[in-house]
XYZ file of C-alpha atoms in Angstrom:
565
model
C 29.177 12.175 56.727
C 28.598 15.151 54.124
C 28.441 18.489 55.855
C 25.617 20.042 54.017
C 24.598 23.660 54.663
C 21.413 24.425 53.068
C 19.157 27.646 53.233
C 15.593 27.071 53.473
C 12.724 28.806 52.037
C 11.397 32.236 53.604
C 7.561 33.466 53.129
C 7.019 31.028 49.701
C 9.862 32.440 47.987
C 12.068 29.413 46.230
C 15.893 30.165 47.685
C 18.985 28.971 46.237
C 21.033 25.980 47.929
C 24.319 26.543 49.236
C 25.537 23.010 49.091
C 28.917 22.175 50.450
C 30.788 18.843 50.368
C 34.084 17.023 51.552
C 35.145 14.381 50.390
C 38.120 11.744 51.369
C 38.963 8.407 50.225
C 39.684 7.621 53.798
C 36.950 5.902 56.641
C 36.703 9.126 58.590
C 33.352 9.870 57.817
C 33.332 11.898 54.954
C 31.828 10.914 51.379
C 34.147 8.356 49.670
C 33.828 7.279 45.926
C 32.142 3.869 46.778
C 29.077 6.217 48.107
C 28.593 7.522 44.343
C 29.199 4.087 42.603
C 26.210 2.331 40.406
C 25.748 -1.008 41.373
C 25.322 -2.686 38.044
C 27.777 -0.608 35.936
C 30.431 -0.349 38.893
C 31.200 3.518 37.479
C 30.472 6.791 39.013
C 26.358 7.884 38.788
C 25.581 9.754 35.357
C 21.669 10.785 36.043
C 20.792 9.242 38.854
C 17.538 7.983 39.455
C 15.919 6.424 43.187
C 13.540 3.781 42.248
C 10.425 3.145 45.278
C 12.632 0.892 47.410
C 15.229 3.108 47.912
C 18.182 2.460 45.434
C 19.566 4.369 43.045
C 21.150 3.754 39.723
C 22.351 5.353 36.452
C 19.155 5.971 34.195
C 20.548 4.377 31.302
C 21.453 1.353 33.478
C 18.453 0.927 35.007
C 16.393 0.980 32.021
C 18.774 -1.013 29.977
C 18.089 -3.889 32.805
C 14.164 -3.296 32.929
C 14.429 -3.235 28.874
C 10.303 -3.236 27.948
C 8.795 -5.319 30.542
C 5.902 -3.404 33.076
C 6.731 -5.451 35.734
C 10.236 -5.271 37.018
C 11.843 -5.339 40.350
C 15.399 -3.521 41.853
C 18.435 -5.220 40.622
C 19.784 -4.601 44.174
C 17.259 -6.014 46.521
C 15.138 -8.046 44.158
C 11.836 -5.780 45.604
C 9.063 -6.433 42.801
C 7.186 -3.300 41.084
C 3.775 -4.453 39.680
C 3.836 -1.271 37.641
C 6.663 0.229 36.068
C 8.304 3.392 38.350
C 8.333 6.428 36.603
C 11.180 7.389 36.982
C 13.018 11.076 37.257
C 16.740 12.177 37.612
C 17.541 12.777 41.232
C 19.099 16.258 40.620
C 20.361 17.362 43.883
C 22.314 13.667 44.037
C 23.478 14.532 40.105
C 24.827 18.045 41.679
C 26.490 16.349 44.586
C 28.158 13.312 41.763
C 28.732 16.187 40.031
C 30.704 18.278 42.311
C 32.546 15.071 43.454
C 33.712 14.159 39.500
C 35.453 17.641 39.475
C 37.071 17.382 42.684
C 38.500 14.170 41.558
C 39.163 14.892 38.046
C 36.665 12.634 36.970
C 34.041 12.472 33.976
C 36.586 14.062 31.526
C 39.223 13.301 30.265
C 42.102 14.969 31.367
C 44.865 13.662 32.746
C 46.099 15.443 36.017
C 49.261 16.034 37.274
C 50.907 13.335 39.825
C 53.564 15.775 41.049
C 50.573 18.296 42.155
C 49.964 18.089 45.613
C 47.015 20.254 46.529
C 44.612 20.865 43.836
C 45.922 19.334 40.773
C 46.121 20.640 37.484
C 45.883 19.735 34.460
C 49.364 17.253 33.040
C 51.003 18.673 29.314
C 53.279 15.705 29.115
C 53.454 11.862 30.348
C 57.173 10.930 31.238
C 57.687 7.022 30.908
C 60.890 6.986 32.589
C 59.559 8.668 35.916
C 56.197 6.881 35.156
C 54.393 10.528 36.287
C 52.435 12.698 34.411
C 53.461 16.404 34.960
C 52.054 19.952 34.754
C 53.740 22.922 33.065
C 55.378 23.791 36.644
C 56.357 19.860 37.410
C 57.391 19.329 33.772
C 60.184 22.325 33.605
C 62.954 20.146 34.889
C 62.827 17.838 32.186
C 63.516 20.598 29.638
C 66.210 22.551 31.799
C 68.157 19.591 33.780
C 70.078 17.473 31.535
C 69.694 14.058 32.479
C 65.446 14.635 32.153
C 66.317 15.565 28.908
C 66.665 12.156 27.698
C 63.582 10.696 29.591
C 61.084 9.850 27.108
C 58.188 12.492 26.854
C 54.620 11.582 25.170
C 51.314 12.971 25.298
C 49.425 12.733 28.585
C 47.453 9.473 28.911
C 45.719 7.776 32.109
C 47.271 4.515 32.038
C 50.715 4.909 32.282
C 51.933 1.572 33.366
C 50.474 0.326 30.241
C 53.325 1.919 28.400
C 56.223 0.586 30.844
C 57.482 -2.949 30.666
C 56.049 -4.474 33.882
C 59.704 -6.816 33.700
C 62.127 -4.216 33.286
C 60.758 -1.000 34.269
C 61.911 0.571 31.326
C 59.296 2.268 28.158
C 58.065 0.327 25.710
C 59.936 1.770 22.794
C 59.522 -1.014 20.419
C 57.565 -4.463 18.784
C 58.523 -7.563 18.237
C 57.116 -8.617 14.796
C 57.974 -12.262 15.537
C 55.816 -12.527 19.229
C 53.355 -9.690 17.890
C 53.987 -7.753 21.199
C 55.677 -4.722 23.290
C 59.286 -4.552 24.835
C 62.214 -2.306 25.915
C 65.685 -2.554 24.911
C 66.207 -4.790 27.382
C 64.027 -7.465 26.663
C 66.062 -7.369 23.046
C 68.957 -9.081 24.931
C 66.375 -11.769 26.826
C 63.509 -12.831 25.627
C 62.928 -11.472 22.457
C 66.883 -11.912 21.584
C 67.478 -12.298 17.610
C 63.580 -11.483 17.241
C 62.546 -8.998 14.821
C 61.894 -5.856 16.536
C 61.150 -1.945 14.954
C 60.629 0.950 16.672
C 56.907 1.549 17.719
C 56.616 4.453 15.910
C 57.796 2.155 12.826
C 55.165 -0.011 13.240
C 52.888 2.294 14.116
C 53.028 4.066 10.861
C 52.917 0.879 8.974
C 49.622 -0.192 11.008
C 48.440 2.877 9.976
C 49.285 2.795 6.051
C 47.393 -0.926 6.933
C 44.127 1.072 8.633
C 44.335 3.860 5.650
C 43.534 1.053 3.246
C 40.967 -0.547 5.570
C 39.725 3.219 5.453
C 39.297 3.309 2.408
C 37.510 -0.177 2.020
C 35.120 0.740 4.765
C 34.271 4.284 2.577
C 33.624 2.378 -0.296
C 31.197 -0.449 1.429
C 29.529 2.873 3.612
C 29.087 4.565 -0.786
C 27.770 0.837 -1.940
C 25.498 0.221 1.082
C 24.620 4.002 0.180
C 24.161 3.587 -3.447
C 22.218 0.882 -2.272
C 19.803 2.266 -0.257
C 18.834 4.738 -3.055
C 18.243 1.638 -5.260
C 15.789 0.402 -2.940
C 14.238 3.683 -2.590
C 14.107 4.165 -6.358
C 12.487 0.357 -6.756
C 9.588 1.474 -4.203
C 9.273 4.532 -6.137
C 8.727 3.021 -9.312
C 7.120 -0.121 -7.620
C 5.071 2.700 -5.997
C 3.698 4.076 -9.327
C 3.298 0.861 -11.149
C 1.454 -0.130 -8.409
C -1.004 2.835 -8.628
C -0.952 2.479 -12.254
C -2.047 -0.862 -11.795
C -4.931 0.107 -9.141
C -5.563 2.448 -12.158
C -6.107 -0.243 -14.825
C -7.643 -2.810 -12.052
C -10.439 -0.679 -11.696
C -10.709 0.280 -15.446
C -10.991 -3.964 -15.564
C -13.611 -3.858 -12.716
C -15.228 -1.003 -14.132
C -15.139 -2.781 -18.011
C -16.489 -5.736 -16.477
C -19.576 -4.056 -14.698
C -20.337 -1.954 -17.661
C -19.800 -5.518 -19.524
C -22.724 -7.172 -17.256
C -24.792 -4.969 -16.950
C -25.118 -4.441 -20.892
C -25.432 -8.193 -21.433
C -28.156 -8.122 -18.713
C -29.989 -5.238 -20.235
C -29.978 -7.251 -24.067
C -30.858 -10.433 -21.962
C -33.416 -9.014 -20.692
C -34.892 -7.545 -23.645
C -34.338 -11.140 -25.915
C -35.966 -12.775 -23.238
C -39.122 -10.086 -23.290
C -39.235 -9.996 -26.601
C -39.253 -13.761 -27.062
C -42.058 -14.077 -24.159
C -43.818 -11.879 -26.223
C -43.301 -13.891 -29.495
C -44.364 -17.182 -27.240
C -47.733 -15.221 -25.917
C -48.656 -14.182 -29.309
C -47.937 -17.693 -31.224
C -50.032 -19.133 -27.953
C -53.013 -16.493 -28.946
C -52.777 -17.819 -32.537
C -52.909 -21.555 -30.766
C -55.640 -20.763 -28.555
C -58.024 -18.973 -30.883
C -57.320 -21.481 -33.717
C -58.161 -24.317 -31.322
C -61.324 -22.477 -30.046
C -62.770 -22.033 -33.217
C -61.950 -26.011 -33.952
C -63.931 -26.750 -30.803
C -66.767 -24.820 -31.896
C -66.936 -26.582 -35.318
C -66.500 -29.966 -33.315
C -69.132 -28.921 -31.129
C -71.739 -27.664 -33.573
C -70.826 -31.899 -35.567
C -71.689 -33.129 -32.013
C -75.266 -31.664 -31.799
C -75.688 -32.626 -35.206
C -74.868 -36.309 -34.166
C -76.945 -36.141 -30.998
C -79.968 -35.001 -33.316
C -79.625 -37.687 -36.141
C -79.185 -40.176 -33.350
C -82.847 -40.052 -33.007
C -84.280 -38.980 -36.146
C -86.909 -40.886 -38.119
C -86.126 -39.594 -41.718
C -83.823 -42.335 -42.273
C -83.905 -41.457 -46.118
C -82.372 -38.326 -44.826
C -80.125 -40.007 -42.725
C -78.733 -42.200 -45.282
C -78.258 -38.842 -47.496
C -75.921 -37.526 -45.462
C -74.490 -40.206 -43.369
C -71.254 -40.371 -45.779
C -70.643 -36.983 -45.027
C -71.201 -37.508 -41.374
C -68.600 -40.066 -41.530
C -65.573 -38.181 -42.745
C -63.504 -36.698 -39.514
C -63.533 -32.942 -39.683
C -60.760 -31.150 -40.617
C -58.740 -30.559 -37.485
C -55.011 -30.240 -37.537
C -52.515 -32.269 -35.945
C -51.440 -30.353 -32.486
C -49.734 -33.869 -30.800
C -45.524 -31.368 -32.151
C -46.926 -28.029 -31.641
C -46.043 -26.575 -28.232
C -44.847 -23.282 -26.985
C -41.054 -23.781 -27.107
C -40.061 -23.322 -23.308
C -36.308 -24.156 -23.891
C -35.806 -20.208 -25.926
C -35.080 -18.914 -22.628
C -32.314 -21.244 -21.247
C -30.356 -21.346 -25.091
C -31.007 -17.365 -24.816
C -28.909 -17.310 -21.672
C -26.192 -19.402 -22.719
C -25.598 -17.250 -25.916
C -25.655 -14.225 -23.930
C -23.097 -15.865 -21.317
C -20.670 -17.091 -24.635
C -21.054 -13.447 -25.748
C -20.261 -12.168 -22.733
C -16.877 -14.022 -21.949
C -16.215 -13.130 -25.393
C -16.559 -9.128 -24.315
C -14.483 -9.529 -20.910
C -11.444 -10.946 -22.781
C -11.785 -8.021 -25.411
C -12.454 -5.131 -22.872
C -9.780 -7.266 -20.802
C -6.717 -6.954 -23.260
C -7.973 -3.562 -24.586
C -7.797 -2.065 -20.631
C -4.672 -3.880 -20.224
C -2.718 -2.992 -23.127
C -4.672 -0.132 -24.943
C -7.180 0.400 -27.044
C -5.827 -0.861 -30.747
C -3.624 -3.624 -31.796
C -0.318 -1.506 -31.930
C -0.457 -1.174 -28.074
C -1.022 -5.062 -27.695
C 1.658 -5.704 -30.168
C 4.143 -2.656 -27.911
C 3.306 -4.775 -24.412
C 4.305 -8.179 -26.253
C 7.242 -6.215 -27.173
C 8.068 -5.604 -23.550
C 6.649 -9.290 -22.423
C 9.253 -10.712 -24.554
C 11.873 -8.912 -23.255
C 12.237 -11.142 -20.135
C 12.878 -14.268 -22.764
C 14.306 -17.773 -21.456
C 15.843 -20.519 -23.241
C 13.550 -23.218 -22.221
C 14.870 -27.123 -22.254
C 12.781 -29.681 -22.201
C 13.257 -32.422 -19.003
C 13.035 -36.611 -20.521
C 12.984 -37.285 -17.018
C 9.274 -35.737 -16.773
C 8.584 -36.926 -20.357
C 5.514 -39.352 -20.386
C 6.747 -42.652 -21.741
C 4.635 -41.966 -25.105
C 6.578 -38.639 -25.965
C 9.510 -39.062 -28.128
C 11.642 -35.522 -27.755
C 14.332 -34.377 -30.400
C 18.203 -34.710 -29.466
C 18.441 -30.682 -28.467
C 15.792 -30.941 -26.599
C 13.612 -28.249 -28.162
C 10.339 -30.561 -29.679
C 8.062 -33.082 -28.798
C 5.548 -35.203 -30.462
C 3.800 -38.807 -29.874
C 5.410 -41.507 -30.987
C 2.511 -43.760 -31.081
C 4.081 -46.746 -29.106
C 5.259 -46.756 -25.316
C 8.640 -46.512 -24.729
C 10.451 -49.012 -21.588
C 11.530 -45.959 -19.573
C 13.109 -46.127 -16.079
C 10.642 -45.404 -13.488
C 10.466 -41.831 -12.440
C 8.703 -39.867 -9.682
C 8.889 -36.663 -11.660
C 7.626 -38.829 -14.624
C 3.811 -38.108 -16.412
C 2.076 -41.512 -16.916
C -1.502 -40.908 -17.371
C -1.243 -37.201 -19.500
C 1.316 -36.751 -22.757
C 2.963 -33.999 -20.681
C 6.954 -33.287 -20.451
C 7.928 -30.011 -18.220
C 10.843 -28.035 -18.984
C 14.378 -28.229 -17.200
C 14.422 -24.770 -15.272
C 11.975 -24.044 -12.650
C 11.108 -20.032 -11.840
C 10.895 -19.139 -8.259
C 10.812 -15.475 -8.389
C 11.009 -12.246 -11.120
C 9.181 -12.662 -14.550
C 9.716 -15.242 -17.433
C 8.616 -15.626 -20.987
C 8.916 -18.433 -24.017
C 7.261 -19.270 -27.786
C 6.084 -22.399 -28.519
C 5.056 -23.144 -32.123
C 1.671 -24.949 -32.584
C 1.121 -25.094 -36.076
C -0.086 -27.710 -37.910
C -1.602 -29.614 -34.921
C -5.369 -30.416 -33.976
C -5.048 -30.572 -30.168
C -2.697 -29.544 -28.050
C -1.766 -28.158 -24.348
C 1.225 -25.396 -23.195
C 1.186 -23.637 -19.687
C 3.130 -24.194 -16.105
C 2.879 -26.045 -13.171
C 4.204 -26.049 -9.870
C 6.350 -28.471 -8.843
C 4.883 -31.108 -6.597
C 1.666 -31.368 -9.184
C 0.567 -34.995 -9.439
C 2.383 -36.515 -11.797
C 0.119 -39.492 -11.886
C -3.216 -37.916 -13.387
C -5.263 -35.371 -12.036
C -7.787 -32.584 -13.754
C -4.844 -29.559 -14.551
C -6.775 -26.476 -12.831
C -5.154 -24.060 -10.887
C -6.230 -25.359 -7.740
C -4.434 -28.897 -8.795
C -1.329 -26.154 -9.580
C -2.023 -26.348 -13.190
C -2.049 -23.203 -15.205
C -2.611 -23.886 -18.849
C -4.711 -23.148 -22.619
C -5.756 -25.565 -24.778
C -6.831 -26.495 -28.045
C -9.186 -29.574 -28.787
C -10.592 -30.346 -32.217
C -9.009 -27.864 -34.109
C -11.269 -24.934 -33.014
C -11.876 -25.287 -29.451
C -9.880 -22.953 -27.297
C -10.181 -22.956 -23.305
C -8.272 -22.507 -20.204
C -8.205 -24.462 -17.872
C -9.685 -23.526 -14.915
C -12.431 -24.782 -13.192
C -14.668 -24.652 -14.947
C -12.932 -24.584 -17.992
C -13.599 -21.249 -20.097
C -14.266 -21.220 -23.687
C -11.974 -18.733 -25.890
C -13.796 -17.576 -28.882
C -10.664 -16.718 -30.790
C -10.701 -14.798 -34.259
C -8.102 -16.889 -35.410
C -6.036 -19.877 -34.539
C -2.527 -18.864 -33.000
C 0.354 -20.534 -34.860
C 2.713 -19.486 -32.261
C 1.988 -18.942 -28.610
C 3.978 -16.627 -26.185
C 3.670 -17.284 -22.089
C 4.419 -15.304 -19.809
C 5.080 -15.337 -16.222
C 5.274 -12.722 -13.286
C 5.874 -14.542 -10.283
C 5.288 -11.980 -7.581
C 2.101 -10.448 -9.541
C 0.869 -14.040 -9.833
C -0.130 -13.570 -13.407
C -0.065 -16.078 -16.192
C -0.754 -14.809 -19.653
C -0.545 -16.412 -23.037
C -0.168 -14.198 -26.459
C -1.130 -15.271 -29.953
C 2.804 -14.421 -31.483
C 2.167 -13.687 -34.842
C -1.542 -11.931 -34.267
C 0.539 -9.663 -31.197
C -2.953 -10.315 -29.293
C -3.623 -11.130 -26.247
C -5.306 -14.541 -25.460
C -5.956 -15.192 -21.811
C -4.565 -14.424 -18.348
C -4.940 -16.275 -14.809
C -4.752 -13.144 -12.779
C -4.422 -13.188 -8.837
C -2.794 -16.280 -8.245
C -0.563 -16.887 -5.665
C 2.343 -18.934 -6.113
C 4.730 -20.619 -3.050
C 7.025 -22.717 -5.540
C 8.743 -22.742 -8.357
C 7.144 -22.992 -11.486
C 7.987 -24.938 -14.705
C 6.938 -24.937 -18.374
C 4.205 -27.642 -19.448
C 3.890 -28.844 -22.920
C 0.802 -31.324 -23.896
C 1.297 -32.453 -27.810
C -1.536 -35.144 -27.430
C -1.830 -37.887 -29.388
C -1.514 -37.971 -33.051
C -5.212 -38.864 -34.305
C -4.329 -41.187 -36.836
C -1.602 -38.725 -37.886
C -3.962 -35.587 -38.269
C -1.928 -34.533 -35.035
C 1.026 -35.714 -35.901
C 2.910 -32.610 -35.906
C 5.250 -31.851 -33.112
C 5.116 -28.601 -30.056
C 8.450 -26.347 -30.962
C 10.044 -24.599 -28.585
C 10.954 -21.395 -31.120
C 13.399 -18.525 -30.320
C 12.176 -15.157 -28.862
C 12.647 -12.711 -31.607
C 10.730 -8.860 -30.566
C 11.327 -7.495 -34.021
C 7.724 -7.029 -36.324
């Protein structure tokens, strides 16, 4: 048992504890070390805590074992907790562990003398041939009496039978290169006998030359996983302001397209007045021109309705020829009030209006000239790739050139081996490389055709016909007639374009889900699909239709990227 001598409190007043211990390793009552021991890391209490039942553990232990569950029970006797003990370092115990770690040299790292019999102190050397470690008192012989001169002296360390060979007795003084392990000179004449053996401290200094290096390799991944890091944090910060920049020019598009509305509501609304207006005067004119036509035909009817019974027939025969010619009336069977102005009114204002939100579109996007439009193609074309086109997608009509770079129809179907990833229903070929991820951009040259089709498509599309929206994963413009510009979404939307692109630029940012096309040569803007979001890779589309008698005979060119002007 502890014999504990404690002072109690007098009139409120907190008193200091005089605490005294003994301790033995024996069974005669006193504390021993197993009394102090944590029963789940088998080591000496550091902060002791008592949970409700009783036990006591480290703090780190015991929260290690409960990790983040709320209910948790006592690793020792299994007693559940339905809520999770607070718990608090027991710090008269952590005194008491405390007190016993000195008194047996424990909780540091010292290593005490073995020669010391009372209260040890603190070892200065290890010997390996008296396996002790000694004091400065203990360790005088081996510096004064000449045959503990030659005992082998190192630094004091805790586990000393770790440098003696268990076999011999004797220090490990060297390593056997061959069996990778410790011996002593005698276990050169037995076991390890012809083996290649060095000193320790040989080998020791070559491991180390061997750990420098690794050193030096570890610095260098810690200075790239550094450089690293400020990579990342340099992408966020510019991914931070293009971002805001881009909430910036979002709502300058929101803002374009409200003013946009609003303005082709107001002119709407005033067209549509003023042509109500123009319908209720013209319907005045009507009305009072056929009121005064009833009057005249009413003032012939009383005429008739006298004459009918008149007895002057001399008279009636005077003026029956002019009774018998129909009054002059006019024809009203095509004249109507023209109820269809309003609905053509609309349309025209809805044309005009997609006309303004592709304007007021490229102009927020890329500035408020042409030079601007022209500088963002610039940068567009910057993330250029050598597009390829794929036969194996080729639709059996398409005839493609030997490098792989054009495409026209050839009029007559070609015996192809079946394909899944083959087009049989649209004249569409894809290109080689699919996109994924980052941003990509390629010319196609369209001049001299009539109708045509460029974009990208994901990669399971349909191959077998369906309508190429974006919901069918079809992202594309096109040209029908020789005028007719629309992408193709759903529904489609007509482009009223100033002029007809010869070359057309696409781009793609993956991430941003954006897909815009550029008129090349104009360095204008032409359309983007904006907020998509795409889950696989992408590929380049090309549609060269068929050849209309030969006015479409002309064939899609894949062209190089040059960004000079």
């Amino acid at each position: 048992m502890a014999e504990l001598s404690t002072q109690q409190p007098k009139q409120g007043r907190r008193k200091s504890m005089d605490l005294s211990i003994q301790f033995s390793g024996d069974s005669s009552g006193l504390l021993s070390e197993d009394q102090f021991l944590c029963s789940i890391c088998l080591d000496v209490f550091t902060d002791p805590v008592t949970t409700p039942c009783g036990h006591t553990f480290c703090m780190i232990c015991i929260k290690t074992c409960w990790g983040d569950s709320q209910q948790c029970n006592c690793p020792l006797c299994k007693e559940k907790f339905t809520k999770r003990p607070e718990l608090k370092v027991n710090t008269t115990l952590r005194e008491v562990v405390d007190l016993f770690k000195k008194k047996r040299g424990l909780g540091n790292n010292e290593v005490l003398c073995d020669g010391c019999t009372g209260e040890k102190e603190k070892a200065l050397k290890s010997c390996l041939d008296c396996v002790a470690s000694l004091c400065k008192s203990h360790l005088e012989s081996h510096y004064t009496i000449p045959r503990f001169k030659k005992h082998k002296l190192i630094n004091p360390v805790k586990n000393l039978e770790n440098y003696i060979c268990q076999k011999h007795e004797k220090p490990l003084e060297l390593f056997c290169r061959d069996d990778q392990t410790f011996a002593c000179q005698f276990c050169t004449v037995t076991e390890h006998k012809n083996h290649n053996t060095v000193p320790i401290e040989e080998e020791s200094g070559q491991k180390k030359t061997q750990l420098g290096k690794t050193q030096t390799e570890v610095q260098q991944t810690i200075q790239d996983r550094q450089k690293k890091i400020i990579e990342i944090k340099h992408s966020v910060e510019i991914r931070k302001r293009n971002t805001e920049k881009e909430i910036s020019d979002s709502v300058k598009v929101f803002t374009a397209l409200i003013r946009s509305i609003e303005r082709s509501q107001a002119e709407l609304l005033e067209v549509m007045e003023e042509k109500q207006k123009a319908v209720e005067r013209r319907a005045e004119e009507f009305i009072k021109d056929l009121e005064q036509e009833i009057t005249e035909l009413k003032r012939r009817d009383t005429e008739l309705e006298q004459l009918s019974h008149t007895e002057d027939h001399l008279h009636l025969l005077q003026i029956y020829p002019s009774l018998c010619r129909p009054p002059h009336t006019t024809n009203w069977t095509d004249i109507s009030v023209d109820s269809y102005l309003s609905v053509e009114t609309v349309r025209n204002a809805l044309s005009q209006l997609q006309k303004s939100l592709n304007e007021e579109f490229s102009e927020t996007l890329c500035g408020k000239t042409r030079e601007p439009v022209a500088t963002g193609l610039k940068r567009i074309q910057q993330y250029s790739v050598d597009v390829t086109l794929d036969p194996d997608t080729a639709n059996p009509y398409l005839i493609l050139s030997d490098d792989g770079k054009q495409v026209r129809h050839g009029d007559t179907e070609q015996n192809l081996l079946d394909n899944p990833k083959r087009f049989t229903l649209y004249f569409n070929v894809l290109g080689k490389e699919g996109f994924s991820s980052g941003r990509f951009y390629y010319e196609v040259q369209v001049r001299g055709k009539t109708n045509w089709t460029l974009g990208v498509v994901r990669e399971s599309v349909n191959r077998m016909g369906i309508p190429p929206t974006p919901q069918n994963g079809f992202w594309t413009l096109e040209l029908k007639y020789g005028n007719e510009y629309t992408a193709g979404s759903d529904p489609p939307v007509i482009l009223p374009l100033r002029e007809n692109p010869q070359k057309v630029g696409v781009f793609v940012d993956y991430e941003e889900g954006l897909v815009s096309f550029y008129d090349v040569e104009a360095r204008s803007h032409i359309y983007s699909f904006t907020g998509q979001s795409f889950t696989e890779k992408l590929y380049p589309l090309f549609n060269p239709f068929n050849r209309e008698g030969g006015k479409n005979s002309a064939p899609l060119i894949i062209s190089p990227v040059s960004n000079t002007e």
